[in-house]
């Protein structure tokens, strides 16, 4: 079938007229598999060379934001976009060739490798796009606000959102942080415009379709998959929302948080209301056993440093049989926020050379949330190193949700028993089964509350990319979705006309797709369930730790080494035995909590 089409396509290359002359057609040589292979080999070489060069520039830029490093990042960013677009366009030449599977897969990745393509036909588009991207990223990274006459950087604000309980101060921090993103709106709309043109040139309807095309299935099927997963977990979120709203009402009273409305976004212990774990003390169950410890306090009491947190994470991976981190990881990573310069504080994990030069960059705080983030980032690094021997175009996660899920899967094993194993608590501090509700509620505040946030982030962008939300509607559209899915509203009533609240969340100015985190939060529970079963665990899932399990380690490593060389269901199957993403593992994990929440909410008017 494909072979037959080839001749037609070759003709189409030279003319679309009906009266096609044979002379022109015969001059066009049909591409061969050998040429396709040579093309892909050369593409991988170029991508790897420019990738390494670019990674070093981006690393320096993110660790030392100045006009000069912004300039360098802009320049190399444009070069990389142009290379990606050229390769994607050149790859079209082989569209009708019946390629062997590995080559076909590589060719596909060449066409979708860029998150933000620029149109090759528009002079200067790649440069403009890169300039906007750099500006947006650096503006976000340098953002700080004044509180009580002192300038406060975002990392400190983030911590304060989790600890301050005065609603006026919370509102002030929340509102002031959103001033940082006001100037971003026009730049963002221009970024969308150019990016969309780039995506259409590559054959996609818009950027949203391009982003959804990286999941080994058609974009519309993937979107339906995401809806299906959201449908599986939504009832649990609604129960959690109802319960937390009641707790906040008790804490703050009807004037601040009534029991019927959406929740005020600044009361949930997080700048973006994405993880609510920090308000656990406000909503802890009253009628059951207490967890009895707080990981933040334990870490501080035992004088944990950022490096010690990383070492603890490394020890977990080592316990599964994975090789230690290289010396260069310890020498080259950034673990704490430097005092004397601007850096991108949002945590990230890097592989600079596609081989062993793995590093993290994190303005670590000594608290429970960053203890988890540390494992999250290490997960990226272990994955990157595991697939280093794959060809360049396969050096990535089975899909982006896998990449985000690796470290989080590991931290699901940070159970009381594990904390005792590593000496953070003593054996007698391991709480009894009557504290399970508290343990599960604490976990749900982070893991379940996150799902509608992650879901709406890219819903907003898909609508923006499709032109369904126009630049004038950016903020209103954002809050419509925030309210619809998360059931939250901004403090202080209507937002100002010039507000651009999406820009106050890293991944919007950073142009990082967010669906990956939604998928990760579903899949990490699938990984956990399967791994616990493999390790022979028979108790409740939230008490299972796979720490020290060689059996799990071996299978885990196999999945990691595959990178994106096979369709993701193969990778999922290699580790879990199933080929589908599925929300039933997360539901099983929280099952005991569901009945508790339903009972607690039975007299409430849930919903918003
Ligand atoms: O951005 C991240 C990581 C880096 S990939 C720190 N995360 C999301 C966020 O912070 O919004 C981790 C989970 C969600
Ligand atoms: Zn991540």
XYZ file of C-alpha atoms in Angstrom, residues 85-457:
373
model
C 12.222 22.278 12.095
C 14.591 21.586 9.190
C 14.925 17.954 10.177
C 11.168 17.586 10.628
C 10.526 19.091 7.212
C 13.266 17.072 5.534
C 11.910 13.909 7.115
C 8.668 14.392 5.162
C 10.593 13.258 2.099
C 10.399 9.698 3.411
C 6.715 9.838 4.322
C 5.610 7.217 1.838
C 8.443 4.821 2.262
C 7.715 1.570 4.030
C 10.417 1.845 6.690
C 11.526 -0.841 9.138
C 9.894 -0.210 12.565
C 12.921 1.268 14.347
C 13.629 3.698 11.546
C 9.956 4.620 11.221
C 9.821 5.328 14.948
C 12.872 7.558 14.781
C 11.442 9.381 11.792
C 8.258 9.998 13.755
C 10.169 11.453 16.686
C 12.051 13.750 14.327
C 8.723 15.243 13.320
C 7.477 15.864 16.850
C 10.676 16.576 18.764
C 10.025 20.286 19.322
C 7.528 21.581 21.868
C 7.685 24.988 20.288
C 8.480 24.936 16.568
C 8.880 28.098 14.489
C 7.771 28.363 10.868
C 10.801 27.968 8.590
C 9.138 30.088 5.927
C 8.989 33.183 8.114
C 12.333 34.974 8.299
C 13.431 35.579 11.896
C 10.598 33.555 13.489
C 12.891 31.122 15.322
C 14.936 34.036 16.700
C 11.855 35.911 17.876
C 10.417 32.808 19.479
C 13.646 32.078 21.275
C 13.943 35.649 22.508
C 10.420 35.505 23.922
C 11.044 32.127 25.567
C 14.235 33.298 27.233
C 12.600 36.503 28.416
C 9.583 34.701 29.856
C 11.749 32.133 31.656
C 14.140 34.688 33.111
C 11.356 37.075 34.114
C 9.682 34.291 36.061
C 12.962 33.136 37.616
C 13.969 36.626 38.759
C 10.527 37.388 40.183
C 10.331 38.507 43.795
C 7.921 40.601 45.805
C 8.015 43.057 48.639
C 6.553 41.955 51.965
C 6.863 44.240 54.982
C 9.570 46.299 53.279
C 11.736 43.286 52.414
C 12.139 41.697 48.989
C 11.142 38.027 49.148
C 12.102 35.519 46.433
C 9.596 32.940 45.219
C 11.156 29.984 47.040
C 10.652 31.755 50.377
C 7.123 32.748 49.401
C 6.356 29.163 48.497
C 7.473 28.026 51.930
C 5.456 30.783 53.617
C 2.289 29.842 51.732
C 2.591 26.472 53.464
C 3.154 27.763 56.975
C 1.406 31.147 57.351
C -2.198 30.844 58.578
C -3.261 34.494 58.606
C -5.669 34.871 55.659
C -4.756 38.512 55.106
C -1.060 37.775 54.768
C -1.809 34.761 52.582
C -3.903 36.944 50.310
C -1.207 39.588 50.163
C 1.500 37.093 49.148
C -0.793 35.383 46.670
C -1.845 38.639 45.039
C 1.590 40.215 44.919
C 3.196 37.157 43.338
C 0.711 37.464 40.474
C 1.969 40.950 39.636
C 5.150 39.318 38.355
C 3.283 37.819 35.403
C 1.344 40.928 34.273
C 3.940 41.965 31.636
C 4.057 38.427 30.245
C 0.631 38.407 28.559
C 1.468 40.102 25.206
C 4.687 38.106 24.872
C 2.834 34.900 25.624
C 0.208 35.553 22.971
C 2.954 36.210 20.419
C 4.650 32.954 21.454
C 1.390 31.109 20.846
C 0.999 32.766 17.468
C 4.469 31.830 16.205
C 4.384 28.365 17.777
C 1.058 27.624 16.140
C 2.405 28.680 12.754
C 5.339 26.366 13.328
C 3.034 23.499 14.260
C 0.830 23.980 11.200
C 3.834 23.962 8.921
C 4.715 20.558 10.367
C 1.235 19.282 9.587
C -0.574 19.733 12.906
C -3.721 21.729 13.430
C -2.057 23.656 16.267
C 0.471 23.291 19.110
C -2.031 21.342 21.187
C -2.267 18.619 18.578
C 1.515 18.509 18.315
C 1.815 18.086 22.097
C -0.761 15.318 22.116
C 0.941 13.440 19.319
C 3.732 12.009 21.488
C 1.737 9.158 22.994
C 1.828 6.411 20.371
C -1.803 7.021 19.451
C -3.760 9.682 17.569
C -4.110 12.992 19.442
C -7.899 12.792 19.786
C -7.688 9.282 21.249
C -5.122 10.463 23.747
C -7.330 13.381 24.769
C -10.169 10.884 25.312
C -7.806 8.691 27.386
C -7.054 11.640 29.638
C -10.768 12.338 30.082
C -11.322 8.714 30.979
C -8.606 8.807 33.649
C -9.951 12.053 35.074
C -13.415 10.482 35.254
C -11.978 7.636 37.346
C -10.533 9.915 40.010
C -12.977 12.833 39.995
C -15.402 11.431 42.607
C -12.549 11.050 45.082
C -11.430 14.622 44.428
C -14.959 15.891 45.069
C -15.043 14.151 48.443
C -11.650 15.553 49.373
C -12.692 19.040 48.308
C -15.825 18.854 50.442
C -13.940 17.626 53.498
C -11.184 20.227 53.208
C -13.667 23.043 52.675
C -15.396 22.084 55.934
C -12.046 22.045 57.717
C -11.119 25.471 56.381
C -14.532 26.777 57.389
C -13.875 25.583 60.936
C -10.461 27.202 60.920
C -11.339 30.540 59.320
C -15.109 31.007 59.719
C -17.881 31.787 57.225
C -16.525 35.189 56.233
C -13.252 33.785 54.958
C -14.370 30.334 53.772
C -18.061 29.430 53.630
C -19.086 25.775 53.361
C -20.834 26.032 50.027
C -18.675 28.040 47.666
C -15.515 27.089 45.832
C -12.443 27.231 48.062
C -10.378 30.407 48.312
C -7.203 29.577 46.413
C -4.755 31.061 48.921
C -5.924 28.956 51.869
C -4.712 25.609 50.577
C -1.065 25.840 51.650
C 0.373 26.264 48.174
C 0.920 29.248 45.867
C -0.988 27.537 43.056
C -3.349 25.378 45.155
C -1.777 22.351 43.447
C -0.655 20.304 46.476
C -2.416 20.791 49.782
C -0.228 18.669 52.069
C 0.942 21.695 54.042
C -2.508 22.292 55.519
C -2.697 18.768 56.896
C -2.534 20.075 60.496
C -5.685 22.119 59.827
C -7.734 19.208 58.559
C -6.194 16.176 60.321
C -8.838 13.597 61.326
C -10.061 14.158 64.865
C -11.414 10.746 65.701
C -8.569 8.473 64.739
C -4.964 7.828 65.724
C -2.339 10.469 65.089
C 0.520 10.060 62.655
C 2.677 11.413 65.455
C 5.546 12.911 63.476
C 6.147 15.492 60.811
C 8.834 14.810 58.201
C 9.823 18.492 57.988
C 10.519 18.553 61.722
C 12.411 15.251 61.607
C 14.663 16.454 58.798
C 15.397 19.695 60.592
C 15.975 18.005 63.932
C 18.482 15.615 62.410
C 20.274 18.477 60.661
C 19.589 17.233 57.187
C 21.202 19.314 54.450
C 20.216 19.375 50.771
C 23.144 17.071 50.021
C 22.098 14.670 52.778
C 18.611 14.606 51.272
C 20.118 13.727 47.891
C 22.300 11.039 49.495
C 19.232 9.560 51.149
C 17.509 9.444 47.769
C 20.560 7.866 46.156
C 20.621 5.234 48.883
C 17.055 4.251 47.980
C 17.934 3.709 44.322
C 21.087 1.829 45.385
C 18.946 -0.443 47.574
C 17.156 -1.528 44.384
C 20.469 -2.446 42.807
C 20.951 0.663 40.632
C 24.500 1.995 40.273
C 25.622 4.928 42.435
C 25.519 8.453 41.085
C 28.794 9.563 39.467
C 31.186 11.910 41.301
C 30.408 14.625 38.765
C 26.787 14.612 39.943
C 27.935 15.764 43.373
C 30.478 18.244 42.039
C 28.339 19.880 39.355
C 24.786 19.905 40.743
C 23.303 23.011 42.327
C 21.696 22.043 45.629
C 20.943 25.368 47.288
C 19.989 28.860 46.234
C 23.097 31.024 45.781
C 22.942 34.309 47.685
C 24.642 36.497 45.145
C 23.007 35.788 41.796
C 19.790 34.989 39.974
C 19.171 31.338 39.152
C 16.191 29.352 37.930
C 15.037 27.913 41.230
C 12.314 25.649 39.861
C 13.808 22.181 40.380
C 15.098 20.301 37.340
C 17.279 17.342 36.383
C 19.720 17.437 33.497
C 21.877 15.209 31.397
C 24.459 17.453 29.797
C 26.164 15.002 27.458
C 23.608 12.261 26.953
C 25.898 9.980 28.950
C 26.970 10.179 32.606
C 27.029 13.941 33.158
C 23.779 14.014 35.126
C 22.979 16.838 37.532
C 20.145 18.423 39.426
C 19.494 22.075 40.014
C 17.347 22.840 42.993
C 17.039 25.614 45.588
C 16.382 22.990 48.224
C 14.563 23.798 51.438
C 14.781 21.360 54.309
C 11.161 20.229 54.380
C 8.917 17.285 53.504
C 7.901 18.720 50.169
C 11.487 19.165 48.947
C 12.405 15.728 50.308
C 9.866 14.400 47.807
C 11.041 16.746 45.064
C 14.588 15.521 45.611
C 13.445 11.962 44.869
C 11.465 13.280 41.907
C 14.546 14.903 40.365
C 16.773 11.904 41.057
C 14.184 9.772 39.271
C 14.757 11.839 36.128
C 18.530 11.443 36.439
C 18.428 7.668 36.939
C 16.115 7.336 33.937
C 18.370 9.529 31.770
C 21.397 7.468 32.675
C 19.591 4.147 32.199
C 18.705 4.872 28.565
C 22.044 6.482 27.643
C 23.023 3.551 25.400
C 19.907 3.901 23.272
C 20.224 5.779 19.965
C 19.860 9.561 20.420
C 16.245 9.647 19.243
C 15.213 7.020 21.778
C 16.850 8.747 24.752
C 13.680 9.837 26.448
C 10.917 8.518 28.642
C 8.508 5.893 27.248
C 6.280 8.954 27.315
C 6.721 12.128 29.310
C 4.426 10.884 32.087
C 6.826 7.988 32.709
C 9.688 10.422 33.174
C 7.758 12.371 35.768
C 6.571 9.248 37.571
C 9.900 7.528 38.308
C 11.051 9.500 41.345
C 7.517 9.949 42.673
C 7.018 6.200 42.501
C 10.091 5.816 44.685
C 8.822 8.333 47.218
C 5.538 6.456 47.579
C 7.768 4.010 49.463
C 8.679 6.618 52.082
C 6.489 4.849 54.635
C 6.783 4.969 58.446
C 8.630 1.640 58.368
C 11.103 3.040 55.811
C 11.624 6.156 57.930
C 12.488 3.862 60.803
C 14.858 1.835 58.575
C 16.844 4.949 57.728
C 16.754 6.270 61.290
C 14.530 9.301 60.795
C 12.143 7.881 63.391
C 12.585 5.120 65.956
C 10.736 1.794 65.626
C 8.371 2.706 68.470
C 7.274 5.814 66.537
C 5.811 3.737 63.694
C 2.108 4.589 63.969
C -0.512 1.852 64.400
C -3.190 1.028 61.876
C -5.529 3.542 63.538
C -3.355 6.308 62.096
C -3.961 5.086 58.551
C -6.674 7.645 57.911
C -4.263 10.419 58.788
C -1.474 8.963 56.641
C -3.819 8.572 53.696
C -5.361 11.993 54.106
C -1.918 13.532 54.151
C -1.054 11.717 50.925
C -4.387 12.591 49.290
C -3.871 16.286 50.003
C -0.824 16.118 47.763
C -1.702 13.453 45.236
C -5.472 13.743 44.746
C -5.704 17.527 45.048
C -3.093 17.770 42.305
C -5.079 15.922 39.621
C -7.626 18.593 38.581
C -4.873 21.199 38.681
C -2.712 19.194 36.295
C -5.726 18.452 34.138
C -6.786 22.085 33.780
C -3.278 23.436 33.079
